[in-house]
DNA sequence: CACCGTTGTGCAACTAGTTGCACAATGGCG
DNA sequence: CGCCATTGTGCAACTAGTTGCACAACGGTG
């Protein structure tokens, strides 16, 4: 039940059309709740149906024609209620860790390479977050409502820092001592 | 496409029935790929259909009667192929970060409490992982095939360490300086 | 003007995970 | 013996996310 609330948040920050929303997702909310345009359009329909948002009167409704949405009081209220809810962290679900577990059983040629590839990706993401921090949250100003947004960004940064750290250590250990990849099926000759 | 491979891995470690598998998931593979018994039974059916696993002859097939599965060579091969695949990390999808973002817009009464609740949960999980490390991976022995399993566990530990660290700092900042919760709708009087 | 790339909206089918429930076999207990 | 908790298997319906595609409007270019 997160996507509709992600959309409400984005629309409250700025009324937008479906495509604008999609683009903005790609470089803000989408970092921790990614979504395709198809999904967004579908959800916009449902939100309008539910009376949580409406099309801005300025825009005329025609296929292939821009439709700007804005949040209605009911939508704001729904979002507020959702924020107040207690919700447990969703369980981790990570294929890479799973594959390492499988590699322990059936052998792991090339696993170190895959880890390096992931490391590069996470480093990239980390750099992107740091750039955003530099640009949007310079050390001096700590405007009050920005504090939460800043914390969220910090979360992203810390998360990528965890990954780069762990991957680095894992790679070190894998192609450092002993047989490469730890494969029981292909021990070092 | 991860669940079937998670199951193959578990079955290679030890042939099991559906329910045994479910239980073992809860305290090993399930930490990073949780799954319900319904899902597991369904997947076991598909894997058998595909010729990747089979029912051990010892067990007789009757409703309400235990069925032990073992992995066939084809299944082992399929798992090996999957391990060798390159697969990008799946995008983060975290409702808590999303809610903080929403809180920046509609106000956040009680958010700090929710963060504390999450902190407690993550501390618990961390303790569980550390206990497993203490029990299964004492510092001296580093048996070769265990290296990967140990790294995976390390991943879990580091991940929970990230969460507890970030949450602690977030809580500090939230109810430390300035108005509580950073709510724009309910500024401190 | 005809073509084509871009912007914009959207449907349909599929995949994977969740929730709720049904029901058979077994073994212990009153 | 009849009841019931436990172990064990499984179906059905639902929810959310993914993939593939269709098609309208607009603006520029040959």
Short mmCIF file of C-alpha atoms (C1' of nucleotides) in Angstrom, two decimals:
data_model
loop_
_atom_site.label_atom_id
_atom_site.label_comp_id
_atom_site.label_asym_id
_atom_site.label_seq_id
_atom_site.Cartn_x
_atom_site.Cartn_y
_atom_site.Cartn_z
CA UNK A 1 0.00 0.00 0.00
CA UNK A 2 2.93 2.34 -0.41
CA UNK A 3 2.75 3.48 -3.99
CA UNK A 4 -0.42 5.57 -3.69
CA UNK A 5 1.10 7.35 -0.70
CA UNK A 6 4.33 7.92 -2.52
CA UNK A 7 2.30 9.55 -5.29
CA UNK A 8 0.33 11.69 -2.85
CA UNK A 9 3.57 12.89 -1.32
CA UNK A 10 5.01 13.78 -4.70
CA UNK A 11 1.83 15.55 -5.77
CA UNK A 12 1.72 17.56 -2.57
CA UNK A 13 5.24 18.71 -3.21
CA UNK A 14 4.11 19.79 -6.66
CA UNK A 15 1.00 19.09 -8.77
CA UNK A 16 2.03 17.17 -11.85
CA UNK A 17 0.95 15.07 -14.78
CA UNK A 18 1.60 11.35 -14.91
CA UNK A 19 4.73 11.66 -16.95
CA UNK A 20 6.18 14.48 -14.88
CA UNK A 21 5.52 12.37 -11.83
CA UNK A 22 7.32 9.45 -13.42
CA UNK A 23 10.34 11.60 -14.17
CA UNK A 24 10.44 13.10 -10.70
CA UNK A 25 10.20 9.62 -9.20
CA UNK A 26 13.34 8.68 -11.04
CA UNK A 27 15.39 11.16 -9.08
CA UNK A 28 13.81 11.43 -5.65
CA UNK A 29 11.08 9.24 -4.20
CA UNK A 30 11.91 6.52 -6.68
CA UNK A 31 15.24 5.95 -4.96
CA UNK A 32 13.41 4.02 -2.28
CA UNK A 33 10.13 3.34 -4.03
CA UNK A 34 10.73 2.94 -7.73
CA UNK A 35 7.80 2.75 -10.09
CA UNK A 36 7.06 2.66 -13.78
CA UNK A 37 4.82 5.08 -15.63
CA UNK A 38 2.27 2.32 -16.23
CA UNK A 39 1.94 1.70 -12.55
CA UNK A 40 1.71 5.40 -11.83
CA UNK A 41 -1.07 6.00 -14.35
CA UNK A 42 -3.00 3.07 -12.98
CA UNK A 43 -2.64 4.38 -9.45
CA UNK A 44 -3.57 7.92 -10.46
CA UNK A 45 -6.81 6.52 -11.81
CA UNK A 46 -7.56 4.77 -8.55
CA UNK A 47 -6.68 7.82 -6.48
CA UNK A 48 -8.98 9.98 -8.57
CA UNK A 49 -11.74 7.39 -8.25
CA UNK A 50 -11.28 7.45 -4.49
CA UNK A 51 -11.58 11.23 -4.40
CA UNK A 52 -8.04 11.72 -3.14
CA UNK A 53 -6.82 13.70 -6.10
CA UNK A 54 -8.40 15.54 -9.04
CA UNK A 55 -7.45 16.80 -12.44
CA UNK A 56 -6.62 20.49 -12.43
CA UNK A 57 -9.41 22.28 -14.32
CA UNK A 58 -6.89 24.08 -16.55
CA UNK A 59 -5.98 20.87 -18.37
CA UNK A 60 -8.51 19.37 -20.75
CA UNK A 61 -8.92 15.63 -20.75
CA UNK A 62 -8.12 14.01 -24.08
CA UNK A 63 -6.00 11.07 -25.01
CA UNK A 64 -2.41 12.10 -25.59
CA UNK A 65 -3.18 15.35 -23.79
CA UNK A 66 -1.54 16.42 -20.56
CA UNK A 67 -3.53 16.04 -17.34
CA UNK A 68 -2.28 17.76 -14.21
CA UNK A 69 -3.33 16.30 -10.89
CA UNK A 70 -3.54 17.93 -7.49
CA UNK A 71 -4.21 16.47 -4.06
CA UNK A 72 -7.62 17.02 -2.43
CA UNK A 73 -8.10 17.46 1.34
CA UNK A 74 -9.25 13.84 1.59
CA UNK A 75 -6.00 12.72 0.01
CA UNK A 76 -3.93 14.79 2.39
CA UNK A 77 -5.84 13.31 5.29
CA UNK A 78 -5.34 9.78 3.99
CA UNK A 79 -1.61 10.40 3.71
CA UNK A 80 -1.47 11.79 7.22
CA UNK A 81 -3.18 8.68 8.56
CA UNK A 82 -0.79 6.42 6.69
CA UNK A 83 2.22 8.24 8.11
CA UNK A 84 0.92 7.68 11.62
CA UNK A 85 0.53 3.92 11.12
CA UNK A 86 2.91 1.46 12.69
CA UNK A 87 4.36 -0.85 10.07
CA UNK A 88 7.12 -3.40 10.50
CA UNK A 89 10.18 -3.22 8.30
CA UNK A 90 9.70 -5.44 5.28
CA UNK A 91 11.86 -8.54 5.33
CA UNK A 92 15.09 -8.41 3.37
CA UNK A 93 14.95 -10.15 0.01
CA UNK A 94 18.30 -10.12 -1.71
CA UNK A 95 19.22 -12.40 -4.61
CA UNK A 96 22.94 -11.72 -4.30
CA UNK A 97 23.12 -13.07 -0.77
CA UNK A 98 21.03 -15.97 -1.93
CA UNK A 99 23.39 -16.70 -4.78
CA UNK A 100 26.35 -16.66 -2.44
CA UNK A 101 24.54 -19.18 -0.30
CA UNK A 102 23.92 -21.33 -3.36
CA UNK A 103 27.54 -20.88 -4.43
CA UNK A 104 28.62 -22.43 -1.15
CA UNK A 105 26.85 -25.58 -2.33
CA UNK A 106 27.34 -25.84 -6.09
CA UNK A 107 30.51 -23.84 -6.60
CA UNK A 108 31.15 -20.28 -7.55
CA UNK A 109 33.20 -19.64 -10.66
CA UNK A 110 33.05 -15.95 -11.45
CA UNK A 111 31.33 -14.97 -8.27
CA UNK A 112 34.07 -12.54 -7.32
CA UNK A 113 33.56 -10.82 -10.67
CA UNK A 114 29.88 -10.41 -9.95
CA UNK A 115 30.68 -8.94 -6.55
CA UNK A 116 32.98 -6.43 -8.21
CA UNK A 117 30.25 -5.48 -10.64
CA UNK A 118 27.84 -4.88 -7.77
CA UNK A 119 30.47 -2.90 -5.93
CA UNK A 120 30.82 -0.58 -8.92
CA UNK A 121 27.04 -0.10 -9.10
CA UNK A 122 26.77 0.69 -5.41
CA UNK A 123 29.68 3.09 -5.59
CA UNK A 124 27.92 4.86 -8.42
CA UNK A 125 24.71 5.14 -6.44
CA UNK A 126 26.62 6.37 -3.43
CA UNK A 127 28.29 9.06 -5.53
CA UNK A 128 24.88 10.13 -6.83
CA UNK A 129 23.51 10.48 -3.30
CA UNK A 130 26.57 12.42 -2.16
CA UNK A 131 26.17 14.76 -5.09
CA UNK A 132 22.55 15.38 -4.10
CA UNK A 133 23.62 16.04 -0.55
CA UNK A 134 26.25 18.50 -1.69
CA UNK A 135 23.78 20.29 -3.94
CA UNK A 136 20.61 20.28 -1.82
CA UNK A 137 21.85 20.15 1.74
CA UNK A 138 24.92 22.30 2.20
CA UNK A 139 26.19 22.07 5.80
CA UNK A 140 25.05 25.49 7.04
CA UNK A 141 21.31 25.70 6.34
CA UNK A 142 19.15 23.17 8.16
CA UNK A 143 15.71 24.48 7.36
CA UNK A 144 13.30 22.71 9.58
CA UNK A 145 11.10 20.77 7.21
CA UNK A 146 14.18 19.76 5.26
CA UNK A 147 15.50 17.87 8.25
CA UNK A 148 13.43 14.80 7.48
CA UNK A 149 14.31 14.84 3.80
CA UNK A 150 17.92 15.11 4.77
CA UNK A 151 17.65 12.16 7.10
CA UNK A 152 16.11 10.09 4.35
CA UNK A 153 18.99 10.95 2.06
CA UNK A 154 21.37 10.05 4.88
CA UNK A 155 19.65 6.67 4.98
CA UNK A 156 20.41 6.16 1.32
CA UNK A 157 24.01 7.19 1.79
CA UNK A 158 24.50 4.93 4.79
CA UNK A 159 22.88 2.03 3.01
CA UNK A 160 25.17 2.32 0.00
CA UNK A 161 28.10 2.76 2.35
CA UNK A 162 27.18 -0.53 3.99
CA UNK A 163 27.08 -2.27 0.63
CA UNK A 164 30.37 -0.91 -0.64
CA UNK A 165 32.02 -1.78 2.64
CA UNK A 166 30.68 -5.29 2.80
CA UNK A 167 31.36 -6.01 -0.87
CA UNK A 168 34.91 -4.74 -0.56
CA UNK A 169 35.59 -6.99 2.39
CA UNK A 170 33.89 -9.95 0.69
CA UNK A 171 35.99 -9.54 -2.45
CA UNK A 172 39.16 -9.25 -0.39
CA UNK A 173 38.37 -12.44 1.41
CA UNK A 174 37.29 -14.33 -1.70
CA UNK A 175 40.31 -13.77 -3.87
CA UNK A 176 42.70 -13.23 -1.04
CA UNK A 177 43.64 -16.41 0.84
CA UNK A 178 42.78 -19.97 -0.17
CA UNK A 179 41.11 -21.26 -3.35
CA UNK A 180 39.28 -18.76 -5.53
CA UNK A 181 35.51 -18.59 -5.11
CA UNK A 182 35.50 -21.21 -2.43
CA UNK A 183 34.12 -23.67 -4.98
CA UNK A 184 34.00 -27.22 -3.68
CA UNK A 185 33.70 -28.45 -7.28
CA UNK A 186 36.69 -26.65 -8.71
CA UNK A 187 39.42 -26.49 -6.11
CA UNK A 188 42.56 -24.64 -7.10
CA UNK A 189 44.93 -27.07 -8.89
CA UNK B 1 13.12 -16.27 -10.11
CA UNK B 2 14.85 -16.62 -6.77
CA UNK B 3 12.55 -18.81 -4.72
CA UNK B 4 13.03 -22.03 -6.70
CA UNK B 5 16.78 -21.59 -6.42
CA UNK B 6 16.55 -20.91 -2.73
CA UNK B 7 14.66 -24.17 -2.41
CA UNK B 8 17.18 -26.08 -4.50
CA UNK B 9 19.96 -24.77 -2.29
CA UNK B 10 18.16 -25.81 0.86
CA UNK B 11 17.36 -29.25 -0.55
CA UNK B 12 20.96 -29.78 -1.58
CA UNK B 13 22.05 -29.00 1.93
CA UNK B 14 19.57 -31.60 3.14
CA UNK B 15 16.65 -33.43 1.50
CA UNK B 16 13.45 -32.43 3.24
CA UNK B 17 9.68 -32.36 3.15
CA UNK B 18 7.76 -29.17 2.50
CA UNK B 19 7.18 -28.43 6.12
CA UNK B 20 10.75 -29.12 7.17
CA UNK B 21 11.86 -26.82 4.41
CA UNK B 22 9.54 -24.13 5.68
CA UNK B 23 10.94 -24.42 9.16
CA UNK B 24 14.54 -24.37 8.00
CA UNK B 25 13.80 -21.32 5.89
CA UNK B 26 12.71 -19.49 9.00
CA UNK B 27 16.17 -19.66 10.48
CA UNK B 28 18.60 -19.60 7.57
CA UNK B 29 17.82 -18.87 3.95
CA UNK B 30 14.61 -17.16 4.94
CA UNK B 31 16.62 -14.35 6.53
CA UNK B 32 17.21 -12.92 3.09
CA UNK B 33 14.51 -14.74 1.12
CA UNK B 34 11.51 -15.35 3.36
CA UNK B 35 8.74 -17.56 2.14
CA UNK B 36 5.54 -19.14 3.39
CA UNK B 37 4.74 -22.82 3.34
CA UNK B 38 2.05 -22.27 0.70
CA UNK B 39 4.55 -20.71 -1.62
CA UNK B 40 7.05 -23.46 -0.94
CA UNK B 41 4.60 -26.26 -1.67
CA UNK B 42 3.57 -24.58 -4.88
CA UNK B 43 7.18 -24.20 -5.94
CA UNK B 44 8.02 -27.79 -5.00
CA UNK B 45 5.28 -28.88 -7.35
CA UNK B 46 6.73 -26.83 -10.18
CA UNK B 47 10.25 -28.04 -9.52
CA UNK B 48 9.10 -31.64 -9.58
CA UNK B 49 7.19 -30.99 -12.79
CA UNK B 50 10.35 -29.54 -14.31
CA UNK B 51 12.34 -32.61 -13.35
CA UNK B 52 14.62 -30.67 -11.00
CA UNK B 53 13.67 -32.55 -7.88
CA UNK B 54 11.88 -35.78 -7.04
CA UNK B 55 10.11 -37.40 -4.14
CA UNK B 56 12.32 -39.83 -2.26
CA UNK B 57 11.03 -43.35 -2.93
CA UNK B 58 10.94 -44.15 0.79
CA UNK B 59 8.00 -41.84 1.39
CA UNK B 60 4.57 -42.81 0.11
CA UNK B 61 2.48 -40.10 -1.49
CA UNK B 62 -0.83 -39.52 0.26
CA UNK B 63 -2.55 -36.40 1.44
CA UNK B 64 -1.44 -35.50 4.92
CA UNK B 65 1.52 -37.82 4.51
CA UNK B 66 5.13 -36.67 4.56
CA UNK B 67 6.91 -36.36 1.20
CA UNK B 68 10.68 -35.98 1.18
CA UNK B 69 12.24 -34.30 -1.82
CA UNK B 70 15.76 -34.55 -3.15
CA UNK B 71 17.52 -32.62 -5.92
CA UNK B 72 18.15 -34.32 -9.26
CA UNK B 73 21.24 -33.65 -11.39
CA UNK B 74 19.18 -31.38 -13.66
CA UNK B 75 18.23 -29.31 -10.63
CA UNK B 76 21.81 -29.01 -9.50
CA UNK B 77 22.79 -27.91 -12.99
CA UNK B 78 20.00 -25.33 -13.11
CA UNK B 79 21.17 -23.93 -9.79
CA UNK B 80 24.74 -23.73 -10.99
CA UNK B 81 23.64 -21.80 -14.06
CA UNK B 82 21.63 -19.39 -11.96
CA UNK B 83 24.58 -18.72 -9.69
CA UNK B 84 26.70 -17.81 -12.69
CA UNK B 85 24.15 -15.28 -13.98
CA UNK B 86 24.76 -11.57 -13.70
CA UNK B 87 21.84 -9.88 -12.00
CA UNK B 88 21.59 -6.28 -10.89
CA UNK B 89 20.80 -5.51 -7.27
CA UNK B 90 17.08 -5.05 -6.87
CA UNK B 91 16.05 -1.48 -6.20
CA UNK B 92 15.47 -0.52 -2.60
CA UNK B 93 11.82 -0.37 -1.57
CA UNK B 94 11.42 0.86 1.95
CA UNK B 95 8.14 2.14 3.39
CA UNK B 96 9.80 3.71 6.42
CA UNK B 97 11.95 6.04 4.34
CA UNK B 98 8.87 6.77 2.27
CA UNK B 99 6.89 7.66 5.35
CA UNK B 100 9.60 9.99 6.54
CA UNK B 101 9.44 11.69 3.18
CA UNK B 102 5.68 12.00 3.52
CA UNK B 103 6.09 13.25 7.08
CA UNK B 104 8.17 16.12 5.76
CA UNK B 105 5.03 17.22 3.89
CA UNK B 106 2.03 16.44 6.11
CA UNK B 107 3.58 16.42 9.55
CA UNK B 108 4.94 13.69 11.74
CA UNK B 109 3.40 13.26 15.14
CA UNK B 110 4.68 10.04 16.66
CA UNK B 111 7.27 9.41 14.01
CA UNK B 112 10.10 9.31 16.52
CA UNK B 113 8.22 6.59 18.39
CA UNK B 114 7.97 4.55 15.23
CA UNK B 115 11.69 4.97 14.65
CA UNK B 116 12.38 3.71 18.16
CA UNK B 117 10.18 0.71 17.51
CA UNK B 118 12.11 -0.11 14.37
CA UNK B 119 15.37 0.39 16.17
CA UNK B 120 14.34 -2.22 18.73
CA UNK B 121 13.40 -4.68 15.99
CA UNK B 122 16.68 -4.21 14.16
CA UNK B 123 18.66 -4.57 17.37
CA UNK B 124 16.85 -7.84 17.98
CA UNK B 125 17.67 -9.11 14.52
CA UNK B 126 21.27 -8.05 14.94
CA UNK B 127 21.51 -9.93 18.22
CA UNK B 128 20.09 -13.02 16.53
CA UNK B 129 22.70 -12.85 13.78
CA UNK B 130 25.52 -12.34 16.26
CA UNK B 131 24.33 -15.34 18.21
CA UNK B 132 24.44 -17.44 15.05
CA UNK B 133 27.93 -16.18 14.31
CA UNK B 134 29.08 -17.06 17.80
CA UNK B 135 27.55 -20.51 17.57
CA UNK B 136 28.35 -21.51 13.98
CA UNK B 137 31.45 -19.55 13.11
CA UNK B 138 33.86 -19.41 16.04
CA UNK B 139 36.96 -17.35 15.14
CA UNK B 140 39.45 -20.22 14.77
CA UNK B 141 37.96 -22.60 12.20
CA UNK B 142 37.43 -21.20 8.74
CA UNK B 143 36.51 -24.32 6.83
CA UNK B 144 36.67 -23.50 3.19
CA UNK B 145 33.12 -23.98 2.01
CA UNK B 146 31.89 -22.21 5.09
CA UNK B 147 33.61 -19.05 4.01
CA UNK B 148 30.77 -18.02 1.73
CA UNK B 149 28.13 -18.81 4.32
CA UNK B 150 30.04 -16.75 6.80
CA UNK B 151 30.24 -13.83 4.41
CA UNK B 152 26.50 -13.98 3.89
CA UNK B 153 25.96 -13.86 7.62
CA UNK B 154 28.39 -10.94 7.79
CA UNK B 155 26.16 -9.23 5.24
CA UNK B 156 23.18 -9.63 7.53
CA UNK B 157 25.13 -8.34 10.49
CA UNK B 158 26.44 -5.33 8.62
CA UNK B 159 23.00 -4.54 7.26
CA UNK B 160 21.42 -4.54 10.69
CA UNK B 161 24.34 -2.52 11.98
CA UNK B 162 23.61 0.07 9.33
CA UNK B 163 19.97 0.24 10.36
CA UNK B 164 20.61 0.54 14.07
CA UNK B 165 23.24 3.20 13.44
CA UNK B 166 21.09 5.25 11.13
CA UNK B 167 17.98 4.96 13.28
CA UNK B 168 19.91 5.97 16.37
CA UNK B 169 21.22 9.07 14.68
CA UNK B 170 17.81 9.87 13.19
CA UNK B 171 16.12 9.63 16.58
CA UNK B 172 18.80 11.80 18.15
CA UNK B 173 18.32 14.45 15.55
CA UNK B 174 14.54 14.31 15.64
CA UNK B 175 13.94 14.76 19.31
CA UNK B 176 17.16 16.53 19.97
CA UNK B 177 17.22 20.13 18.71
CA UNK B 178 14.27 22.12 17.40
CA UNK B 179 10.56 21.21 17.25
CA UNK B 180 9.63 17.55 17.70
CA UNK B 181 9.02 15.56 14.55
CA UNK B 182 9.77 18.48 12.29
CA UNK B 183 6.03 18.79 11.62
CA UNK B 184 5.18 21.86 9.57
CA UNK B 185 1.54 21.58 10.67
CA UNK B 186 2.17 21.51 14.39
CA UNK B 187 5.08 23.81 15.17
CA UNK B 188 6.16 23.90 18.80
CA UNK B 189 4.16 26.63 20.62
"C1'" DC C 1 2.40 17.81 -46.89
"C1'" DA C 2 4.23 13.41 -45.38
"C1'" DC C 3 7.17 11.38 -42.18
"C1'" DC C 4 9.10 10.74 -37.75
"C1'" DG C 5 10.75 11.45 -33.11
"C1'" DT C 6 9.08 13.02 -28.69
"C1'" DT C 7 5.66 13.65 -25.23
"C1'" DG C 8 1.91 11.78 -23.04
"C1'" DT C 9 -1.74 8.40 -21.61
"C1'" DG C 10 -3.18 4.00 -21.01
"C1'" DC C 11 -4.72 -1.20 -21.48
"C1'" DA C 12 -3.69 -6.28 -21.11
"C1'" DA C 13 -1.34 -10.15 -19.77
"C1'" DC C 14 1.84 -12.05 -16.80
"C1'" DT C 15 4.62 -13.03 -12.47
"C1'" DA C 16 5.51 -13.38 -7.75
"C1'" DG C 17 4.15 -12.93 -3.12
"C1'" DT C 18 0.18 -12.84 0.49
"C1'" DT C 19 -3.88 -14.37 2.94
"C1'" DG C 20 -7.33 -17.39 4.13
"C1'" DC C 21 -8.89 -21.59 4.35
"C1'" DA C 22 -9.61 -26.87 3.74
"C1'" DC C 23 -8.62 -31.26 5.01
"C1'" DA C 24 -5.99 -35.81 5.80
"C1'" DA C 25 -3.16 -38.52 9.14
"C1'" DT C 26 -1.35 -39.29 13.80
"C1'" DG C 27 -1.04 -39.66 18.60
"C1'" DG C 28 -2.32 -38.46 23.29
"C1'" DC C 29 -5.95 -38.07 26.76
"C1'" DG C 30 -10.35 -38.31 29.30
"C1'" DC D 1 -13.95 -44.78 21.79
"C1'" DG D 2 -14.48 -39.93 20.76
"C1'" DC D 3 -12.23 -35.53 20.91
"C1'" DC D 4 -8.63 -32.48 19.81
"C1'" DA D 5 -4.06 -30.59 19.10
"C1'" DT D 6 -0.24 -31.21 16.00
"C1'" DT D 7 1.94 -32.29 11.77
"C1'" DG D 8 1.63 -32.09 7.04
"C1'" DT D 9 -0.08 -30.93 2.27
"C1'" DG D 10 -2.36 -28.08 -0.63
"C1'" DC D 11 -5.99 -25.04 -3.34
"C1'" DA D 12 -8.10 -20.43 -4.37
"C1'" DA D 13 -8.48 -15.72 -4.46
"C1'" DC D 14 -6.24 -11.55 -4.05
"C1'" DT D 15 -2.53 -7.85 -4.40
"C1'" DA D 16 1.27 -5.53 -6.22
"C1'" DG D 17 4.80 -5.09 -9.50
"C1'" DT D 18 6.59 -6.08 -14.44
"C1'" DT D 19 6.55 -6.31 -19.43
"C1'" DG D 20 4.91 -5.43 -23.79
"C1'" DC D 21 2.40 -2.88 -26.55
"C1'" DA D 22 -1.09 0.65 -28.56
"C1'" DC D 23 -2.10 4.98 -29.89
"C1'" DA D 24 -3.15 10.15 -29.73
"C1'" DA D 25 -1.13 14.88 -30.15
"C1'" DC D 26 2.63 17.97 -31.32
"C1'" DG D 27 6.56 19.88 -33.55
"C1'" DG D 28 10.27 19.81 -36.65
"C1'" DT D 29 12.41 18.54 -41.19
"C1'" DG D 30 12.95 17.00 -46.04
#
